[in-house]
Short mmCIF file of C-alpha atoms in Angstrom, two decimals:
data_model
loop_
_atom_site.label_atom_id
_atom_site.label_comp_id
_atom_site.label_asym_id
_atom_site.label_seq_id
_atom_site.Cartn_x
_atom_site.Cartn_y
_atom_site.Cartn_z
CA UNK A 1 46.49 77.01 21.90
CA UNK A 2 46.13 78.25 25.47
CA UNK A 3 45.14 81.79 26.44
CA UNK A 4 48.73 82.40 27.59
CA UNK A 5 50.06 81.53 24.15
CA UNK A 6 47.55 83.80 22.42
CA UNK A 7 48.47 86.74 24.66
CA UNK A 8 52.18 86.67 23.81
CA UNK A 9 52.15 85.10 20.36
CA UNK A 10 49.76 87.66 18.86
CA UNK A 11 47.98 85.81 16.10
CA UNK A 12 50.43 83.10 15.05
CA UNK A 13 48.62 81.62 12.01
CA UNK A 14 47.36 78.06 12.09
CA UNK A 15 48.21 75.78 9.17
CA UNK A 16 45.17 74.66 7.17
CA UNK A 17 44.66 71.42 5.24
CA UNK A 18 44.13 72.81 1.73
CA UNK A 19 45.77 71.23 -1.28
CA UNK A 20 49.17 72.48 -2.39
CA UNK A 21 48.75 75.56 -4.56
CA UNK A 22 50.77 76.60 -7.55
CA UNK A 23 54.01 78.57 -7.50
CA UNK A 24 55.57 77.19 -4.36
CA UNK A 25 52.63 77.38 -1.99
CA UNK A 26 53.54 75.04 0.87
CA UNK A 27 51.31 72.02 1.52
CA UNK A 28 48.91 72.54 4.46
CA UNK A 29 49.60 76.27 4.42
CA UNK A 30 48.70 79.23 2.23
CA UNK A 31 52.23 80.62 2.30
CA UNK A 32 53.96 81.42 -0.96
CA UNK A 33 57.26 79.75 -0.07
CA UNK A 34 59.12 81.01 -3.14
CA UNK A 35 58.18 84.62 -2.51
CA UNK A 36 59.04 84.32 1.18
CA UNK A 37 62.43 82.76 0.40
CA UNK A 38 63.25 85.57 -2.04
CA UNK A 39 62.37 88.22 0.55
CA UNK A 40 64.46 86.52 3.21
CA UNK A 41 67.50 86.33 0.90
CA UNK A 42 67.23 90.08 0.36
CA UNK A 43 66.92 90.88 4.06
CA UNK A 44 69.19 88.57 6.06
CA UNK A 45 72.88 87.64 6.11
CA UNK A 46 72.26 84.04 7.17
CA UNK A 47 71.36 81.00 5.12
CA UNK A 48 67.93 80.59 3.51
CA UNK A 49 67.32 76.95 2.69
CA UNK A 50 63.97 76.32 1.04
CA UNK A 51 65.24 73.53 -1.25
CA UNK A 52 63.74 70.03 -1.02
CA UNK A 53 66.88 68.51 0.44
CA UNK A 54 67.09 70.92 3.35
CA UNK A 55 63.37 70.67 4.03
CA UNK A 56 63.67 66.87 4.12
CA UNK A 57 66.60 67.09 6.55
CA UNK A 58 64.59 69.25 8.94
CA UNK A 59 61.36 67.27 8.60
CA UNK A 60 62.24 64.98 11.52
CA UNK A 61 63.74 65.13 14.98
CA UNK A 62 64.54 62.33 17.44
CA UNK A 63 60.89 61.22 17.39
CA UNK A 64 58.91 59.18 14.88
CA UNK A 65 57.10 62.26 13.58
CA UNK A 66 57.66 63.82 10.16
CA UNK A 67 56.47 67.29 9.14
CA UNK A 68 58.05 68.90 6.09
CA UNK A 69 58.80 72.57 6.87
CA UNK A 70 58.00 75.49 4.60
CA UNK A 71 61.70 76.29 4.65
CA UNK A 72 64.75 76.60 6.89
CA UNK A 73 66.59 79.73 8.01
CA UNK A 74 69.99 79.64 9.71
CA UNK A 75 70.38 83.12 11.21
CA UNK A 76 73.81 84.68 11.78
CA UNK A 77 72.69 87.09 14.50
CA UNK A 78 69.69 88.50 16.35
CA UNK A 79 68.97 90.93 13.52
CA UNK A 80 68.51 87.97 11.16
CA UNK A 81 66.02 86.46 13.59
CA UNK A 82 64.10 89.72 13.83
CA UNK A 83 63.97 90.10 10.03
CA UNK A 84 62.92 86.46 9.58
CA UNK A 85 60.06 86.76 12.05
CA UNK A 86 58.94 90.01 10.44
CA UNK A 87 58.91 88.42 6.98
CA UNK A 88 57.11 85.34 8.27
CA UNK A 89 54.53 87.56 10.00
CA UNK A 90 53.85 89.47 6.79
CA UNK A 91 53.49 86.21 4.87
CA UNK A 92 51.33 84.58 7.53
CA UNK A 93 53.85 81.77 7.95
CA UNK A 94 54.14 79.81 11.21
CA UNK A 95 57.63 79.77 12.77
CA UNK A 96 59.50 77.20 14.83
CA UNK A 97 62.83 77.45 16.69
CA UNK A 98 65.19 74.48 16.57
CA UNK A 99 68.50 73.62 18.20
CA UNK A 100 69.90 70.11 18.35
CA UNK A 101 66.74 68.43 17.05
CA UNK A 102 66.74 65.99 19.98
CA UNK A 103 63.06 66.23 20.93
CA UNK A 104 61.29 62.90 21.40
CA UNK A 105 57.70 64.02 20.79
CA UNK A 106 57.90 65.94 17.52
CA UNK A 107 58.54 69.38 19.02
CA UNK A 108 61.33 70.18 16.53
CA UNK A 109 59.37 69.57 13.33
CA UNK A 110 56.34 71.35 11.90
CA UNK A 111 54.92 72.88 8.72
CA UNK A 112 56.60 76.18 9.48
CA UNK A 113 59.66 78.31 8.82
CA UNK A 114 62.26 76.55 10.96
CA UNK A 115 65.00 78.69 12.50
CA UNK A 116 68.12 76.68 13.36
CA UNK A 117 70.10 78.60 16.02
CA UNK A 118 72.82 75.99 16.52
CA UNK A 119 75.25 77.00 13.75
CA UNK A 120 75.91 80.67 14.55
CA UNK A 121 73.97 81.79 17.66
CA UNK A 122 75.79 79.35 19.90
CA UNK A 123 78.03 81.36 22.25
CA UNK A 124 78.35 81.72 25.98
CA UNK A 125 78.11 85.52 25.99
CA UNK A 126 79.13 86.08 29.60
CA UNK A 127 80.15 84.00 32.60
CA UNK A 128 79.62 85.61 36.02
CA UNK A 129 80.87 83.20 38.72
CA UNK A 130 80.35 85.82 41.43
CA UNK A 131 76.60 85.81 40.80
CA UNK A 132 76.47 82.16 39.69
CA UNK A 133 75.03 83.19 36.35
CA UNK A 134 75.76 82.92 32.64
CA UNK A 135 74.34 84.59 29.55
CA UNK A 136 73.98 82.36 26.50
CA UNK A 137 72.64 82.41 22.97
CA UNK A 138 69.85 79.91 22.27
CA UNK A 139 72.00 77.71 20.03
CA UNK A 140 74.65 77.22 22.73
CA UNK A 141 75.29 73.51 23.29
CA UNK A 142 74.79 72.50 26.92
CA UNK A 143 78.26 70.99 27.30
CA UNK A 144 79.82 74.23 26.04
CA UNK A 145 78.19 76.06 28.93
CA UNK A 146 79.00 73.30 31.42
CA UNK A 147 82.67 73.16 30.39
CA UNK A 148 83.13 76.89 30.92
CA UNK A 149 81.20 76.81 34.19
CA UNK A 150 83.32 73.93 35.50
CA UNK A 151 86.34 76.23 35.43
CA UNK A 152 84.65 77.93 38.38
CA UNK A 153 83.35 74.67 39.94
CA UNK A 154 79.86 75.53 38.73
CA UNK A 155 77.43 73.77 36.42
CA UNK A 156 74.03 74.03 34.80
CA UNK A 157 72.13 71.39 36.74
CA UNK A 158 69.71 69.93 34.14
CA UNK A 159 71.69 67.58 31.89
CA UNK A 160 69.68 65.28 29.59
CA UNK A 161 71.45 62.35 27.95
CA UNK A 162 71.88 64.48 24.82
CA UNK A 163 74.03 67.00 26.73
CA UNK A 164 76.85 66.96 24.16
CA UNK A 165 74.61 68.23 21.34
CA UNK A 166 71.34 69.59 22.78
CA UNK A 167 71.08 73.39 22.96
CA UNK A 168 70.00 75.70 25.75
CA UNK A 169 67.23 77.09 23.54
CA UNK A 170 65.86 73.58 23.04
CA UNK A 171 66.09 72.88 26.76
CA UNK A 172 64.14 76.08 27.42
CA UNK A 173 61.62 75.00 24.79
CA UNK A 174 60.78 71.67 26.41
CA UNK A 175 61.83 72.29 30.04
CA UNK A 176 64.54 69.64 30.07
CA UNK A 177 65.53 67.70 33.17
CA UNK A 178 68.29 65.08 33.25
CA UNK A 179 69.82 63.02 36.00
CA UNK A 180 71.45 65.95 37.82
CA UNK A 181 68.28 68.00 37.95
CA UNK A 182 68.03 66.18 41.28
CA UNK A 183 70.53 68.65 42.74
CA UNK A 184 69.43 71.81 40.96
CA UNK A 185 65.96 71.49 39.49
CA UNK A 186 64.54 71.51 35.96
CA UNK A 187 65.37 74.07 33.30
CA UNK A 188 62.63 76.44 34.46
CA UNK A 189 64.20 76.54 37.95
CA UNK A 190 67.48 77.66 36.36
CA UNK A 191 66.38 80.47 34.04
CA UNK A 192 66.70 83.97 35.49
CA UNK A 193 65.92 86.11 32.46
CA UNK A 194 65.08 85.79 28.77
CA UNK A 195 65.36 88.21 25.89
CA UNK A 196 62.37 87.39 23.72
CA UNK A 197 60.77 88.34 20.41
CA UNK A 198 57.04 88.08 19.84
CA UNK A 199 55.54 87.06 16.52
CA UNK A 200 54.42 90.64 15.85
CA UNK A 201 58.01 91.85 16.32
CA UNK A 202 58.09 93.15 19.88
CA UNK A 203 61.40 92.59 21.66
CA UNK A 204 61.85 92.72 25.43
CA UNK A 205 63.57 91.15 28.45
CA UNK A 206 61.47 89.24 30.95
CA UNK A 207 62.19 87.72 34.34
CA UNK A 208 60.87 87.90 37.88
CA UNK A 209 58.47 90.82 38.42
CA UNK A 210 57.51 92.20 41.82
CA UNK A 211 53.95 93.44 42.29
CA UNK A 212 55.06 97.09 42.33
CA UNK A 213 57.08 96.63 39.14
CA UNK A 214 54.19 94.74 37.55
CA UNK A 215 51.83 97.63 38.30
CA UNK A 216 54.35 100.09 36.86
CA UNK A 217 54.78 98.10 33.63
CA UNK A 218 51.02 97.89 33.14
CA UNK A 219 50.63 101.60 33.89
CA UNK A 220 53.24 102.51 31.26
CA UNK A 221 51.15 100.79 28.60
CA UNK A 222 52.42 99.94 25.14
CA UNK A 223 52.86 96.40 23.85
CA UNK A 224 54.80 95.34 26.96
CA UNK A 225 52.16 96.74 29.26
CA UNK A 226 49.44 95.01 27.25
CA UNK A 227 51.18 91.62 27.50
CA UNK A 228 51.78 91.94 31.24
CA UNK A 229 48.25 93.22 31.84
CA UNK A 230 46.67 90.30 30.04
CA UNK A 231 48.95 87.78 31.75
CA UNK A 232 47.99 89.29 35.12
CA UNK A 233 44.32 89.02 34.20
CA UNK A 234 44.87 85.39 33.20
CA UNK A 235 46.64 84.70 36.50
CA UNK A 236 44.02 86.42 38.64
CA UNK A 237 41.15 84.70 36.87
CA UNK A 238 42.56 81.18 37.02
CA UNK A 239 44.87 81.28 40.07
CA UNK A 240 42.72 78.93 42.14
CA UNK A 241 42.39 76.44 39.29
CA UNK A 242 46.13 76.57 38.62
CA UNK A 243 46.83 75.77 42.27
CA UNK A 244 44.28 72.95 42.25
CA UNK A 245 45.02 71.33 38.90
CA UNK A 246 48.77 71.70 38.32
CA UNK A 247 50.39 68.66 39.95
CA UNK A 248 52.95 69.44 42.63
CA UNK A 249 55.56 66.94 41.46
CA UNK A 250 59.31 67.37 40.87
CA UNK A 251 59.12 66.79 37.12
CA UNK A 252 55.96 68.58 36.02
CA UNK A 253 57.17 69.52 32.53
CA UNK A 254 54.11 69.22 30.29
CA UNK A 255 52.21 72.27 29.07
CA UNK A 256 52.53 75.92 30.03
CA UNK A 257 54.23 76.82 33.33
CA UNK A 258 51.42 79.06 34.58
CA UNK A 259 52.38 78.41 38.19
CA UNK A 260 55.30 80.84 37.75
CA UNK A 261 52.78 83.69 37.37
CA UNK A 262 51.21 83.06 40.77
CA UNK A 263 51.72 85.32 43.79
CA UNK A 264 54.64 83.94 45.75
CA UNK A 265 56.33 82.80 42.54
CA UNK A 266 57.42 86.30 41.56
CA UNK A 267 55.31 86.67 38.39
CA UNK A 268 58.32 85.14 36.63
CA UNK A 269 57.47 85.53 32.95
CA UNK A 270 60.78 84.00 31.82
CA UNK A 271 60.19 80.79 33.76
CA UNK A 272 56.54 80.74 32.69
CA UNK A 273 57.75 80.65 29.08
CA UNK A 274 60.02 77.64 29.67
CA UNK A 275 58.33 74.65 28.07
CA UNK A 276 56.22 76.68 25.64
CA UNK A 277 57.99 75.24 22.55
CA UNK A 278 58.04 78.39 20.34
CA UNK A 279 54.26 78.75 20.60
CA UNK A 280 54.57 82.08 22.42
CA UNK A 281 57.92 83.70 21.60
CA UNK A 282 61.36 83.30 20.06
CA UNK A 283 64.17 83.25 22.61
CA UNK A 284 67.05 85.53 21.56
CA UNK A 285 69.15 85.19 24.71
CA UNK A 286 68.96 83.53 28.13
CA UNK A 287 70.45 84.30 31.53
CA UNK A 288 70.89 81.04 33.41
CA UNK A 289 71.47 80.16 37.04
CA UNK A 290 74.53 78.06 37.83
CA UNK A 291 74.93 75.76 40.85
CA UNK A 292 77.91 74.30 42.68
CA UNK A 293 79.43 71.32 40.88
CA UNK A 294 80.63 68.68 43.39
CA UNK A 295 84.31 68.00 42.58
CA UNK A 296 84.29 64.47 44.00
CA UNK A 297 81.65 61.99 42.85
CA UNK A 298 80.91 58.33 43.52
CA UNK A 299 78.53 55.94 41.76
CA UNK A 300 76.49 53.47 43.80
CA UNK A 301 74.72 50.67 41.92
CA UNK A 302 71.84 48.97 43.71
CA UNK A 303 70.20 45.81 42.36
CA UNK A 304 66.55 44.85 42.90
CA UNK A 305 64.50 41.86 41.85
CA UNK A 306 61.96 44.06 40.01
CA UNK A 307 61.08 47.66 39.26
CA UNK A 308 58.45 47.73 42.01
CA UNK A 309 60.97 46.92 44.72
CA UNK A 310 63.29 49.58 43.35
CA UNK A 311 60.51 52.16 43.40
CA UNK A 312 59.68 51.28 47.01
CA UNK A 313 63.20 52.32 48.04
CA UNK A 314 63.38 55.63 46.16
CA UNK A 315 62.32 57.61 49.23
CA UNK A 316 65.04 55.94 51.31
CA UNK A 317 67.65 56.84 48.68
CA UNK A 318 66.44 60.44 48.50
CA UNK A 319 66.95 60.81 52.26
CA UNK A 320 70.71 60.74 51.53
CA UNK A 321 70.40 63.66 49.06
CA UNK A 322 72.05 62.13 45.97
CA UNK A 323 72.99 64.48 43.14
CA UNK A 324 71.34 62.09 40.66
CA UNK A 325 69.12 59.02 40.57
CA UNK A 326 68.41 56.78 37.59
CA UNK A 327 66.67 53.44 37.04
CA UNK A 328 67.77 50.88 34.44
CA UNK A 329 65.86 47.67 33.86
CA UNK A 330 66.76 44.39 32.18
CA UNK A 331 64.77 45.26 29.05
CA UNK A 332 67.07 48.19 28.32
CA UNK A 333 70.13 45.94 28.63
CA UNK A 334 68.51 43.28 26.40
CA UNK A 335 67.71 45.89 23.76
CA UNK A 336 71.30 47.15 23.82
CA UNK A 337 72.58 43.61 23.36
CA UNK A 338 70.27 42.99 20.40
CA UNK A 339 71.33 46.24 18.76
CA UNK A 340 75.01 45.64 19.66
CA UNK A 341 74.95 49.12 21.22
CA UNK A 342 77.94 49.94 23.47
CA UNK A 343 78.97 46.27 23.82
CA UNK A 344 81.99 47.13 25.98
CA UNK A 345 79.78 48.91 28.51
CA UNK A 346 77.45 45.96 29.08
CA UNK A 347 80.00 43.12 28.98
CA UNK A 348 79.80 40.74 31.96
#
């Protein structure tokens, strides 16, 4: 875990590799799952699913990984999330947020208490077309936001292929892109503010922070001041290395977005948290940027003899400022034919 994660997470426990203990102790963790489930049922209004069937259902995502969770919680509201994190903290249980379960590298499964936001915390709270912004709950499906934004000829630019069932919280977790990120950037470029909850139960809103405001927050002290102070120390200590080692490429989505803490980037804590995959905080609410949605669109298909020739012409294509750019090779088409996947779409 990076220093940034330790600063905000505040002692998220690491799962060990001990044998399963008696009375419901979860494998690879010292958590008494039965006791934790009973406490959660007393404290929250949402669903507490620690049965084997539910744990099996949430053991996988869109990847090949499998990690059986300690249990699953489906919160009804923010208060349920707060109570769940508090109970997990007391029990020493790791926690993991989950939306559509569409992650391709195992980010949605772990030996942890999994919180599924998609069933109840899934609303567009507010649409503000005058400011090109929207407020959403983390379980809000991307297409729900896009449909409401389109009424004002706006859209949320990043749109992965799973746009009809992926959630905004999941997109914030892994810094999603998608074909139309070409016209509006990745998820981190489109997050203005987050309401977050730390593992030790501290709740606050974070976003861009000017140097004067940063100094004021640190001066005021408390848990918020401590977090901002330590993040500033991290930034100041490693700023040169961050500039040198973080690749300046359009789709730099791996790891922690420490570049957003640099001077000139606005000490944007919300955007720095995008991509952190629940290792630092739980997202309770997000304020997103919206961009103009072109009402008229045309698709141009260009054929090349091989992928290398296609790549050579990417710069030429980009000169014309397309709103999206995708490459499809013959292997993908062959695989679709073998699987009889979308036969009408690939008929010749």
